[in-house]
Short mmCIF file of C-alpha atoms in Angstrom, two decimals:
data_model
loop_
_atom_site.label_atom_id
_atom_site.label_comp_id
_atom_site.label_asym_id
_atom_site.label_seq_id
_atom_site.Cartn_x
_atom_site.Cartn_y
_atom_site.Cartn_z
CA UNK V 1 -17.07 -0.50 -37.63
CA UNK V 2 -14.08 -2.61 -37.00
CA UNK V 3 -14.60 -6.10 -35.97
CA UNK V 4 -12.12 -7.82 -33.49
CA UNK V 5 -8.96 -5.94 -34.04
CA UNK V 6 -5.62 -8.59 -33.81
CA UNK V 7 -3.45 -5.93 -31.70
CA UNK V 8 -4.24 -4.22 -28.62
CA UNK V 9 -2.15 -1.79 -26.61
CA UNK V 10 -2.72 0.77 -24.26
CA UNK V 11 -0.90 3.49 -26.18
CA UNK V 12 -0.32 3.76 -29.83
CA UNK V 13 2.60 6.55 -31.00
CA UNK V 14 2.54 7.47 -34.52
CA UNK V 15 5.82 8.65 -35.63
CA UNK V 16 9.65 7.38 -34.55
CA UNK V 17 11.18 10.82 -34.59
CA UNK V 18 12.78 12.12 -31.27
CA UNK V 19 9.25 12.98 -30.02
CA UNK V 20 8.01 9.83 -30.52
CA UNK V 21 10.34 7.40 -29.28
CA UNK V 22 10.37 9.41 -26.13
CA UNK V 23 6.90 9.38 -26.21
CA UNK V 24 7.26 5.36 -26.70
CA UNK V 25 10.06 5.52 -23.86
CA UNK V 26 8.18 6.88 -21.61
CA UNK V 27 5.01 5.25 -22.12
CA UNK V 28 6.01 2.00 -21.77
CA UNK V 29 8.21 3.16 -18.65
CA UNK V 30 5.24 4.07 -16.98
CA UNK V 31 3.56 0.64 -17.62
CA UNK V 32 1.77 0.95 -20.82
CA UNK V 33 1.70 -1.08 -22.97
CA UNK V 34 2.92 0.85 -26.22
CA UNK V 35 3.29 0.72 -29.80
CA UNK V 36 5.48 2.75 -31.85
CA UNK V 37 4.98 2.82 -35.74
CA UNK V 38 6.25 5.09 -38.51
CA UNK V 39 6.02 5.24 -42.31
CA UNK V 40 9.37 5.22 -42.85
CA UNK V 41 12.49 2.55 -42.54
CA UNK V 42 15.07 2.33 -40.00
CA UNK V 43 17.91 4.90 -40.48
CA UNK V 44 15.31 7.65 -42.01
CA UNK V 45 16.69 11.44 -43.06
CA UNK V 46 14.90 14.36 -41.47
CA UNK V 47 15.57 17.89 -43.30
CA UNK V 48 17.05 19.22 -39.57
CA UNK V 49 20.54 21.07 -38.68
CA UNK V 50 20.88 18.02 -36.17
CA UNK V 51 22.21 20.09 -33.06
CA UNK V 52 21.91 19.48 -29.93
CA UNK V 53 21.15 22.20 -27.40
CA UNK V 54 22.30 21.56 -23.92
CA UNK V 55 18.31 21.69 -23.58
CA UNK V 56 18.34 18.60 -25.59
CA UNK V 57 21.13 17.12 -23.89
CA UNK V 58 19.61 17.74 -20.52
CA UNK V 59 16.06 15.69 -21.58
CA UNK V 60 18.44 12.76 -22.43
CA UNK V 61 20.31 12.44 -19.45
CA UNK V 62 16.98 13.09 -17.13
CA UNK V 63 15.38 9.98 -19.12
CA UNK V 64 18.88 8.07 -18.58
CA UNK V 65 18.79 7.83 -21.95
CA UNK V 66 22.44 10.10 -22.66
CA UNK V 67 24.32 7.15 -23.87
CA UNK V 68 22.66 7.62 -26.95
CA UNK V 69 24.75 10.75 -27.45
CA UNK V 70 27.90 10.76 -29.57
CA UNK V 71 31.16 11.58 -28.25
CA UNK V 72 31.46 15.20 -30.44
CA UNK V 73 30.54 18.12 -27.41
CA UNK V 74 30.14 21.91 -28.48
CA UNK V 75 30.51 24.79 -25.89
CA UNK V 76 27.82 26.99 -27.71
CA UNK V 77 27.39 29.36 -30.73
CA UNK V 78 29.43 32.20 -32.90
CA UNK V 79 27.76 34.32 -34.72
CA UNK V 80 28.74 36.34 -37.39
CA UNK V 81 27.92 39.03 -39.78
CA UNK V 82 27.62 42.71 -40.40
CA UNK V 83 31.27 43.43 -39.73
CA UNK V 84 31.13 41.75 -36.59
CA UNK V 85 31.88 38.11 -34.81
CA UNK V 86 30.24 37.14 -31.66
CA UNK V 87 31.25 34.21 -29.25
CA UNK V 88 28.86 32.93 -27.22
CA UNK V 89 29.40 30.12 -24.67
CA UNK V 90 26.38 27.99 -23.63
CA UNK V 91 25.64 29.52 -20.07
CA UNK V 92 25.48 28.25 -16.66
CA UNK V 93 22.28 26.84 -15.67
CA UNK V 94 19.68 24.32 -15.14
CA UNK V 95 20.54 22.34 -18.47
CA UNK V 96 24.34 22.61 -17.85
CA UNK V 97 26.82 23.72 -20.87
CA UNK V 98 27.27 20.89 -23.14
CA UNK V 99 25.49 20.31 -26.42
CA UNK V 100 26.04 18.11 -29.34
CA UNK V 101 25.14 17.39 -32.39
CA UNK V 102 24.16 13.75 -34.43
CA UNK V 103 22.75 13.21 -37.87
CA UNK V 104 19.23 12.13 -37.63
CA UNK V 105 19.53 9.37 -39.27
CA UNK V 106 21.94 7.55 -36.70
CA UNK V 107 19.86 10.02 -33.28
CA UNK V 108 16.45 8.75 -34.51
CA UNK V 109 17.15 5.35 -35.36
CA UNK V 110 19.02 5.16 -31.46
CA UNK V 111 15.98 6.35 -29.71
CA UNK V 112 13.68 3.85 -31.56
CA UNK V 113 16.42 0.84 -30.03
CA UNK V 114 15.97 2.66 -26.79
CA UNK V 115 11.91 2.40 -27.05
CA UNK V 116 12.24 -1.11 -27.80
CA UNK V 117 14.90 -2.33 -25.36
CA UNK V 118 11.85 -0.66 -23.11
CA UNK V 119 9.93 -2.99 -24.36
CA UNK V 120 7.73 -1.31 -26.67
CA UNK V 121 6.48 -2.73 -30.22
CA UNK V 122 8.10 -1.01 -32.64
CA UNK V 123 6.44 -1.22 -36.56
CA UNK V 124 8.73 0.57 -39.07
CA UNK V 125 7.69 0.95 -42.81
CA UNK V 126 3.81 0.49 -41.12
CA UNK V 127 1.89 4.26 -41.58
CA UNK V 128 -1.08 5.41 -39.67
CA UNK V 129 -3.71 5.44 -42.32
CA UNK V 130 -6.64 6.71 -40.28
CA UNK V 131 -8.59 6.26 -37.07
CA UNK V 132 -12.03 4.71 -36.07
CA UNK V 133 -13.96 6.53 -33.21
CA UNK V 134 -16.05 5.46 -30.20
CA UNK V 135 -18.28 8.17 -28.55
CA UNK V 136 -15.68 10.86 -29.38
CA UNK V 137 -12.25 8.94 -28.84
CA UNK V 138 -10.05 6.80 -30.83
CA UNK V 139 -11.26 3.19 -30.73
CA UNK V 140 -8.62 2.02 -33.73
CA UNK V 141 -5.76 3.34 -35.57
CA UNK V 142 -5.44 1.95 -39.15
CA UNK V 143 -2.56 0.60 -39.97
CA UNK V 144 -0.65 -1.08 -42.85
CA UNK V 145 -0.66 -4.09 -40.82
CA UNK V 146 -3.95 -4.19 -40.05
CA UNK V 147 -6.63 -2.17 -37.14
CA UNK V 148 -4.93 -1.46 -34.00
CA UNK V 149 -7.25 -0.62 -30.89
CA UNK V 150 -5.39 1.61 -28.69
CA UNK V 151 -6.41 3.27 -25.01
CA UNK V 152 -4.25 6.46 -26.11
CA UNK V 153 -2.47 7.94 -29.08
CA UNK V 154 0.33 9.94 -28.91
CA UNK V 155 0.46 11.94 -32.16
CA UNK V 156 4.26 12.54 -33.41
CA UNK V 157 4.73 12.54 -37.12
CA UNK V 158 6.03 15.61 -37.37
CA UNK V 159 5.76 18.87 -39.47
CA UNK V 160 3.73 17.72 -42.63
CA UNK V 161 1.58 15.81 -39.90
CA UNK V 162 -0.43 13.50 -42.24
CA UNK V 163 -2.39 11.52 -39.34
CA UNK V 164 -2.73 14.70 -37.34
CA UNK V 165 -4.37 16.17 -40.26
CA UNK V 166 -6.54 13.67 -40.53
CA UNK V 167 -7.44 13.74 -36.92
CA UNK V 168 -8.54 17.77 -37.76
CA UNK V 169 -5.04 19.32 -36.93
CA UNK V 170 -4.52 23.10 -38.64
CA UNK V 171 -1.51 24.79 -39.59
CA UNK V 172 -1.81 28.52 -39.48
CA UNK V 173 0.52 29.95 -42.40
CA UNK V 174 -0.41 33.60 -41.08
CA UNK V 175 2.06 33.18 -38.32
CA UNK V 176 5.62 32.61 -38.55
CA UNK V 177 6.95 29.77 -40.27
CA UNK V 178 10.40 28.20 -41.37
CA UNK V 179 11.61 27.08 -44.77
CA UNK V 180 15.30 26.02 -44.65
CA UNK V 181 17.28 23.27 -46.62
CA UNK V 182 20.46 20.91 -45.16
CA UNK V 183 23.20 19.37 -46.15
CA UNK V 184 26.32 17.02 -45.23
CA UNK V 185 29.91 18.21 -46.14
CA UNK V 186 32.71 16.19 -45.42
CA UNK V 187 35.66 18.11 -44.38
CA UNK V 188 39.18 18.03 -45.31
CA UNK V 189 40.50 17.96 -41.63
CA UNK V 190 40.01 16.37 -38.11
CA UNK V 191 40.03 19.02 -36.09
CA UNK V 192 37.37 21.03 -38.40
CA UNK V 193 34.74 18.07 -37.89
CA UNK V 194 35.40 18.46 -34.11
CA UNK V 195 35.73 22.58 -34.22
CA UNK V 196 33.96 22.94 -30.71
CA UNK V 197 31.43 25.34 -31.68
CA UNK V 198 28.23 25.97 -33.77
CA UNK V 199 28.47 28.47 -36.29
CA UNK V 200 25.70 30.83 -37.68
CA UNK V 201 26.16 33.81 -40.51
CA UNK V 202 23.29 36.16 -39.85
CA UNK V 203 24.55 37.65 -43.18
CA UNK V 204 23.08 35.74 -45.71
CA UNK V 205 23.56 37.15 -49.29
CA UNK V 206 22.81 35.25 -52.38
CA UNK V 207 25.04 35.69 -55.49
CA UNK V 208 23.80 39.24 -56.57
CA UNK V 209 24.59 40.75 -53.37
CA UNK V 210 21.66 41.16 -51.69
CA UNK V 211 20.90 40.57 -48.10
CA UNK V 212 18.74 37.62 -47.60
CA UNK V 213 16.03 37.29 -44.91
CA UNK V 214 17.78 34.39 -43.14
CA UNK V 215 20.68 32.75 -42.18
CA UNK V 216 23.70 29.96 -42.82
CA UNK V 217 24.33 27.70 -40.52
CA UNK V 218 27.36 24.99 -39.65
CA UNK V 219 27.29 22.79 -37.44
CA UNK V 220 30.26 20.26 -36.85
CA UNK V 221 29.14 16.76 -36.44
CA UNK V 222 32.57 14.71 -35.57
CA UNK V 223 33.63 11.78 -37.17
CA UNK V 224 31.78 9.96 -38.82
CA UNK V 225 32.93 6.08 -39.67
CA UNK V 226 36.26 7.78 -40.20
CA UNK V 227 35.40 10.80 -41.64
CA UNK V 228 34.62 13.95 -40.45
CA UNK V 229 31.68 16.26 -41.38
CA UNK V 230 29.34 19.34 -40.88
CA UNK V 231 25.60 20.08 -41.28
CA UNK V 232 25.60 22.74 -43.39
CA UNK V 233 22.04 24.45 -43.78
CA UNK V 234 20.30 27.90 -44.45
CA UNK V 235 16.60 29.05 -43.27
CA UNK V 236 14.76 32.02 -43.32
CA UNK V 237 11.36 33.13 -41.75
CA UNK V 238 8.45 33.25 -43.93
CA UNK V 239 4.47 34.40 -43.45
CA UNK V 240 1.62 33.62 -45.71
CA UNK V 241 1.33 37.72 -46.43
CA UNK V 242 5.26 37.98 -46.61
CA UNK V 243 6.64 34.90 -48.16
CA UNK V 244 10.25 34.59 -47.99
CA UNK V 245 11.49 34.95 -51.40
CA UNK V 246 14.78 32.84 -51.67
CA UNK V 247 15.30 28.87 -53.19
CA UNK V 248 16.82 27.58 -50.26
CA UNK V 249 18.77 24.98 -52.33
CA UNK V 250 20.13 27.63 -54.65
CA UNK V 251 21.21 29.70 -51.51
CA UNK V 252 22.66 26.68 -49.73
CA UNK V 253 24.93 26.22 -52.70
CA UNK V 254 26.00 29.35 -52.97
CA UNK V 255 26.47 29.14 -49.01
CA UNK V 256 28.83 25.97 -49.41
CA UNK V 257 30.62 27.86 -51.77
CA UNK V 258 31.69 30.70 -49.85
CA UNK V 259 32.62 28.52 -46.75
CA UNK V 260 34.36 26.01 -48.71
CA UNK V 261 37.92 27.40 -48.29
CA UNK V 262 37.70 28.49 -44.99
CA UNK V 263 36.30 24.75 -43.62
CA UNK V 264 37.74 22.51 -46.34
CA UNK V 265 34.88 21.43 -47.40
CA UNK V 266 33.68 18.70 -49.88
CA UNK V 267 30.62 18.55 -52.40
CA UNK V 268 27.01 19.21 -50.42
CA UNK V 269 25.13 15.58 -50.06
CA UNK V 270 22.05 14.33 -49.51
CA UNK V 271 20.54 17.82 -49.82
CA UNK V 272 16.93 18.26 -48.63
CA UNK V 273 14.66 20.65 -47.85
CA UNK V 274 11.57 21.30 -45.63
CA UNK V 275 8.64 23.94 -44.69
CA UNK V 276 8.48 24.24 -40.47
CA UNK V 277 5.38 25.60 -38.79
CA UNK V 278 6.78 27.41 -35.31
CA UNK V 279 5.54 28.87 -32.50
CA UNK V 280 2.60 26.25 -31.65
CA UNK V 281 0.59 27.99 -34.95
CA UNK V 282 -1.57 25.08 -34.84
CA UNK V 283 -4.76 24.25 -34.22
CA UNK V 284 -6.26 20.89 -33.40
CA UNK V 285 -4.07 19.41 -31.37
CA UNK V 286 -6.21 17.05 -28.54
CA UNK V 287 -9.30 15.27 -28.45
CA UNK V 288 -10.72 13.08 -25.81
CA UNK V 289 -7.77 10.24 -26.01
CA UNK V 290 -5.22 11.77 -28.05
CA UNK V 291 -2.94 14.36 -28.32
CA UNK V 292 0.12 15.95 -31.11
CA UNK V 293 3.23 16.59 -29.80
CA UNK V 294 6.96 17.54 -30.79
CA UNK V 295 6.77 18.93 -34.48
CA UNK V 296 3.77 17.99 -35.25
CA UNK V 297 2.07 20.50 -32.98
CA UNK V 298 4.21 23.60 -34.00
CA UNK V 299 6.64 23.49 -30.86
CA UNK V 300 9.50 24.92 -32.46
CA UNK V 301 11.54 27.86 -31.29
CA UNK V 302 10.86 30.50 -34.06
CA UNK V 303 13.92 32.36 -33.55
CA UNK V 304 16.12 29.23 -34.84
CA UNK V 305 13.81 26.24 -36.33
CA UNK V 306 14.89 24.26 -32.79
CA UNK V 307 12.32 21.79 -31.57
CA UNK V 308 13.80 18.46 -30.65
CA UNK V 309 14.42 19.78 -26.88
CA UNK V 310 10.43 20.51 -27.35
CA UNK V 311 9.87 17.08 -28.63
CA UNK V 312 11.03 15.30 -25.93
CA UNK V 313 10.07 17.24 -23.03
CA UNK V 314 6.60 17.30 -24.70
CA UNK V 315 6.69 13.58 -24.87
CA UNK V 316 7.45 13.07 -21.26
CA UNK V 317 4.58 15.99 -20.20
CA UNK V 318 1.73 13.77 -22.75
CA UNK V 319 2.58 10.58 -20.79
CA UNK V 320 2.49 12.07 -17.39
CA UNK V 321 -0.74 14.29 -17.97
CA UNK V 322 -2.02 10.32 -19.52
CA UNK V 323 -1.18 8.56 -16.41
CA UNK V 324 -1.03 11.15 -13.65
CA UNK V 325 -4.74 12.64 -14.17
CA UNK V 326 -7.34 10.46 -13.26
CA UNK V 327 -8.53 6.58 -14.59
CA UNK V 328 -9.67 8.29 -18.30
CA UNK V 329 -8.75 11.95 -18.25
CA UNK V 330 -9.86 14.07 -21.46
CA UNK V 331 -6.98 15.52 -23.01
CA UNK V 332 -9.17 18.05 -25.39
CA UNK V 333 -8.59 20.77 -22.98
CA UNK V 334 -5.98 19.82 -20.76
CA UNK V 335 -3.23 19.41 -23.17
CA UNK V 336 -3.61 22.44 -25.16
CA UNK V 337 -3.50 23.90 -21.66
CA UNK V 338 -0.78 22.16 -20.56
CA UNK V 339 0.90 23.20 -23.96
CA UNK V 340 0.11 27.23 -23.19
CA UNK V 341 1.28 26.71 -19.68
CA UNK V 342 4.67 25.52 -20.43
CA UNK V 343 5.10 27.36 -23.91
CA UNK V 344 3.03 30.09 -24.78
CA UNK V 345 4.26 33.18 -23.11
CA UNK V 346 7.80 32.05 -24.66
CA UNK V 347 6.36 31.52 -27.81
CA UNK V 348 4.19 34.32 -28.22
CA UNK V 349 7.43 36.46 -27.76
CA UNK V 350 9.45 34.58 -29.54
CA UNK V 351 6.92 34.60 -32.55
CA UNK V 352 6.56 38.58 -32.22
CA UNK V 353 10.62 38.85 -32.56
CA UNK V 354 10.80 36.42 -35.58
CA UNK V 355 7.70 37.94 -37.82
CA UNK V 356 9.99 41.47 -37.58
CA UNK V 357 12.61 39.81 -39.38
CA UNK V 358 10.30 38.83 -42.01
CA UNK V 359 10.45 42.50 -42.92
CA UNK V 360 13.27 42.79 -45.68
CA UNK V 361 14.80 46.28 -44.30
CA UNK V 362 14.71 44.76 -40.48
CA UNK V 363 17.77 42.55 -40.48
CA UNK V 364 20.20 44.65 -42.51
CA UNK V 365 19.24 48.13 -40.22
CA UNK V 366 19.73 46.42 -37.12
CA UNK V 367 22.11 43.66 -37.39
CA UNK V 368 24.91 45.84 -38.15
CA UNK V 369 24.66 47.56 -34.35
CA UNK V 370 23.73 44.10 -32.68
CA UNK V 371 26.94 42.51 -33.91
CA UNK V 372 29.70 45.22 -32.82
CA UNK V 373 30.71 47.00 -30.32
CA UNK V 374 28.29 46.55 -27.13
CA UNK V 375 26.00 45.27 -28.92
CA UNK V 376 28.16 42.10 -29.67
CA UNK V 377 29.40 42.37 -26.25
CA UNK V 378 26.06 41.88 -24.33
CA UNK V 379 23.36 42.04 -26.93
CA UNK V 380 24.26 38.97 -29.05
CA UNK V 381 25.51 36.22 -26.33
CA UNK V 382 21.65 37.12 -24.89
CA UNK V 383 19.91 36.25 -28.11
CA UNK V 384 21.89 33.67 -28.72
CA UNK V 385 20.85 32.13 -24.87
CA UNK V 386 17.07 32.92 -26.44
CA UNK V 387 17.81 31.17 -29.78
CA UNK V 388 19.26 28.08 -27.73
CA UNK V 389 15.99 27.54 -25.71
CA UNK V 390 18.79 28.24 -22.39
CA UNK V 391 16.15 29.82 -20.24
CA UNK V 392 14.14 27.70 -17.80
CA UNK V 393 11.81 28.80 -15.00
CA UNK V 394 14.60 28.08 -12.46
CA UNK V 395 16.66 30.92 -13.97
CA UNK V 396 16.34 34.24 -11.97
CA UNK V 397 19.41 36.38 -13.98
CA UNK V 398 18.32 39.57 -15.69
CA UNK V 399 17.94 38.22 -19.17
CA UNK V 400 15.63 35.23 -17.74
CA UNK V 401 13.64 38.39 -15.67
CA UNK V 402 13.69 40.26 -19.13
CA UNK V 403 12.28 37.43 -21.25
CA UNK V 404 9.28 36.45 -18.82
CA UNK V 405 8.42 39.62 -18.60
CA UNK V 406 8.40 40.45 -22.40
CA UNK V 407 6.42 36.83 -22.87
CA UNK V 408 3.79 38.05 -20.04
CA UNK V 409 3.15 41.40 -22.75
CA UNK V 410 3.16 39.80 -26.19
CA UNK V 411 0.36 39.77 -27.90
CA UNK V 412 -1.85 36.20 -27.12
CA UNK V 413 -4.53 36.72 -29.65
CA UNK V 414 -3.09 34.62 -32.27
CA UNK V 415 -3.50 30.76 -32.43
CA UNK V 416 -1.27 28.79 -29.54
CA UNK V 417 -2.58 25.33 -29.83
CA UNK V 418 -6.21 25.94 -30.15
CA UNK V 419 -9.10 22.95 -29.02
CA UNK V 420 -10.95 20.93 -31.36
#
């Protein structure tokens, strides 16, 4: 057992991504006393497409926290592919019709100011290397400083999840799951860096020809310290019994190559890559005085690999289900509940839709009627609501009718944030 630990807080959050910081934010708002850590330095890369759905944007300004935004705005998405092109504004509604977009490196690093101008602790370069228990909750969390004892722990180290596995957290492979790599391209022209929209090719074909099971993406970032630039990334969907076949690195090259001309592009840089469990396919994810959020409990939309919006608001709902429940509520139930109540019927549908384009001959029968004609027309500006996480429970349009529905009849039998 640990002796008389040197630090004390009422809530420890492991991880400084956007999760966690909000998590830290938040905490320490609602008067606890809170320490952030994370393994890495200030200024950290994350393997992300660093957009910014008006979702996103929406969390920020709620948490009076949008001054952390840069000044590029985008209006929404185009899509194109299979002989067609497909404009589609963000839509009116609850989060309003602004998004962005900021590397992670300079996002990340502004939220963990944020959570210390709140007046958290913040450790950087300090991992979690394990936890101590105490009739079923966490007494200590290990650290590379030394024990910290800690009320409540806020779990947000996202994807790979090293102190969430350690705390018993499972990643189901069987479900859907992302592999995608990134890049930065500096671009040849102003106006390009601040092009107004984000762009994903549904057609993704490598350099034989062949039609990949995934997509390119760009997304226009601004300027950057005087020069402008895009996040230029591919993904594709991927299940343990249908494995995406494709090197996302090779692909991304071959990507940047064909967009090159048309966006005056540079050489790809700091190119990384990443595996992304969706859909909450975890399991694990709560015991008595700790919970995973963000990431590092699978909530990420599977139709597009988006989950900072999630991170956030599941930051904020992990603080308030800490401090609004009671003098020591048990979070081993309640917050995979609270996950399923907010998520699941989303996710479950939004899983069902993303394992059928894990079939090869899906994308390429389909796609080609979704993209022109009325299907471009109607079809494609609704999916591309769905793949911006644009539909709250306020929302009472057809589509929004459409999607509950669907979510109330997916299948529920596979894992959605299963108890210890």
């Amino acid at each position: 057992m640990t002796g008389v630990s040197t630090f004390a807080f009422d809530c420890v959050v492991v991880g400084a991504g956007p999760s966690g910081s909000t998590a830290a934010i938040a905490a320490q708002r609602a008067g606890l006393h809170t320490l952030l850590i994370d393994a890495s330095a200030k200024r950290r890369d994350k393997t992300c497409g660093d957009g910014l759905t008006p979702r996103a944007v929406h969390t920020l300004r709620q948490l009076r926290l949008d001054h952390v935004l840069p000044a590029y705005r985008n209006r929404g998405l185009k899509l194109h592919g299979f002989g067609g092109d497909v404009t589609a504004p963000w839509p009116e509604g609850v989060y309003g019709t602004e998004g962005s977009a900021s590397p992670r490196r300079i996002f990340d690093d502004a939220l963990v100011t944020e959570a210390a101008n709140a007046g958290a602790t913040v450790w950087q370069e300090c991992p979690a290397t394990g936890a101590e228990f105490d009739g079923g909750r966490i007494s200590h969390v290990h650290t590379a400083r030394g024990p910290v004892s800690a009320k409540w722990v806020i779990v947000a180290d996202g994807v790979r999840s090293p102190f969430g596995k350690q705390l018993g957290r499972i990643w189901h492979k069987s479900e859907v799951y992302g592999i995608a790599a990134r890049s930065y391209c500096a671009t040849d022209a102003v106006e390009t860096a601040n092009e107004p929209w984000m762009h994903s090719h549904v057609e993704l074909r490598d350099d034989s020809g062949e039609v990949q099971p995934g997509y390119g993406w760009i997304f226009p970032l601004g300027e950057l310290d005087g020069t402008g630039y895009v996040n230029l990334g591919c993904g594709a969907l991927s299940t343990d019994t249908r494995p995406a076949k494709v090197n996302t690195k090779k692909l991304l090259s071959f990507y940047a190559s064909q967009q090159r001309d048309t966006w005056g592009l540079g050489p790809e840089e700091a190119v990384t890559s990443a595996l992304l469990p969706m859909g909450g396919a975890v399991s694990n994810v709560a015991g008595a005085n700790w919970a995973l959020i963000g990431d590092a409990a699978a909530c990420v939309n599977p139709l597009n690999g988006e989950g900072i919006d999630y991170g956030m608001e599941t930051a904020v709902m992990a603080v308030d289900l800490i401090t609004g429940a009671g003098k020591h509520p048990d979070l081993t139930l309640a917050w995979p509940l609270a996950l399923r109540e907010a998520y699941g019927e989303a996710f479950a549908l939004a899983r069902t839709a993303a394992r059928l384009l894990t079939y090869p001959q899906f994308l390429p029968a389909v796609a080609p009627l979704a993209m022109r004609g009325p299907g471009g027309k109607y079809l494609m500006p609704a999916a591309a609501r769905l793949m911006g996480n644009m539909i709250s429970d306020a929302d009472r349009d057809l589509v929004a009718r459409a999607w509950r529905t669907a979510g109330k009849l997916a299948p529920k039998d596979a894992p959605l944030w299963d108890a210890a």
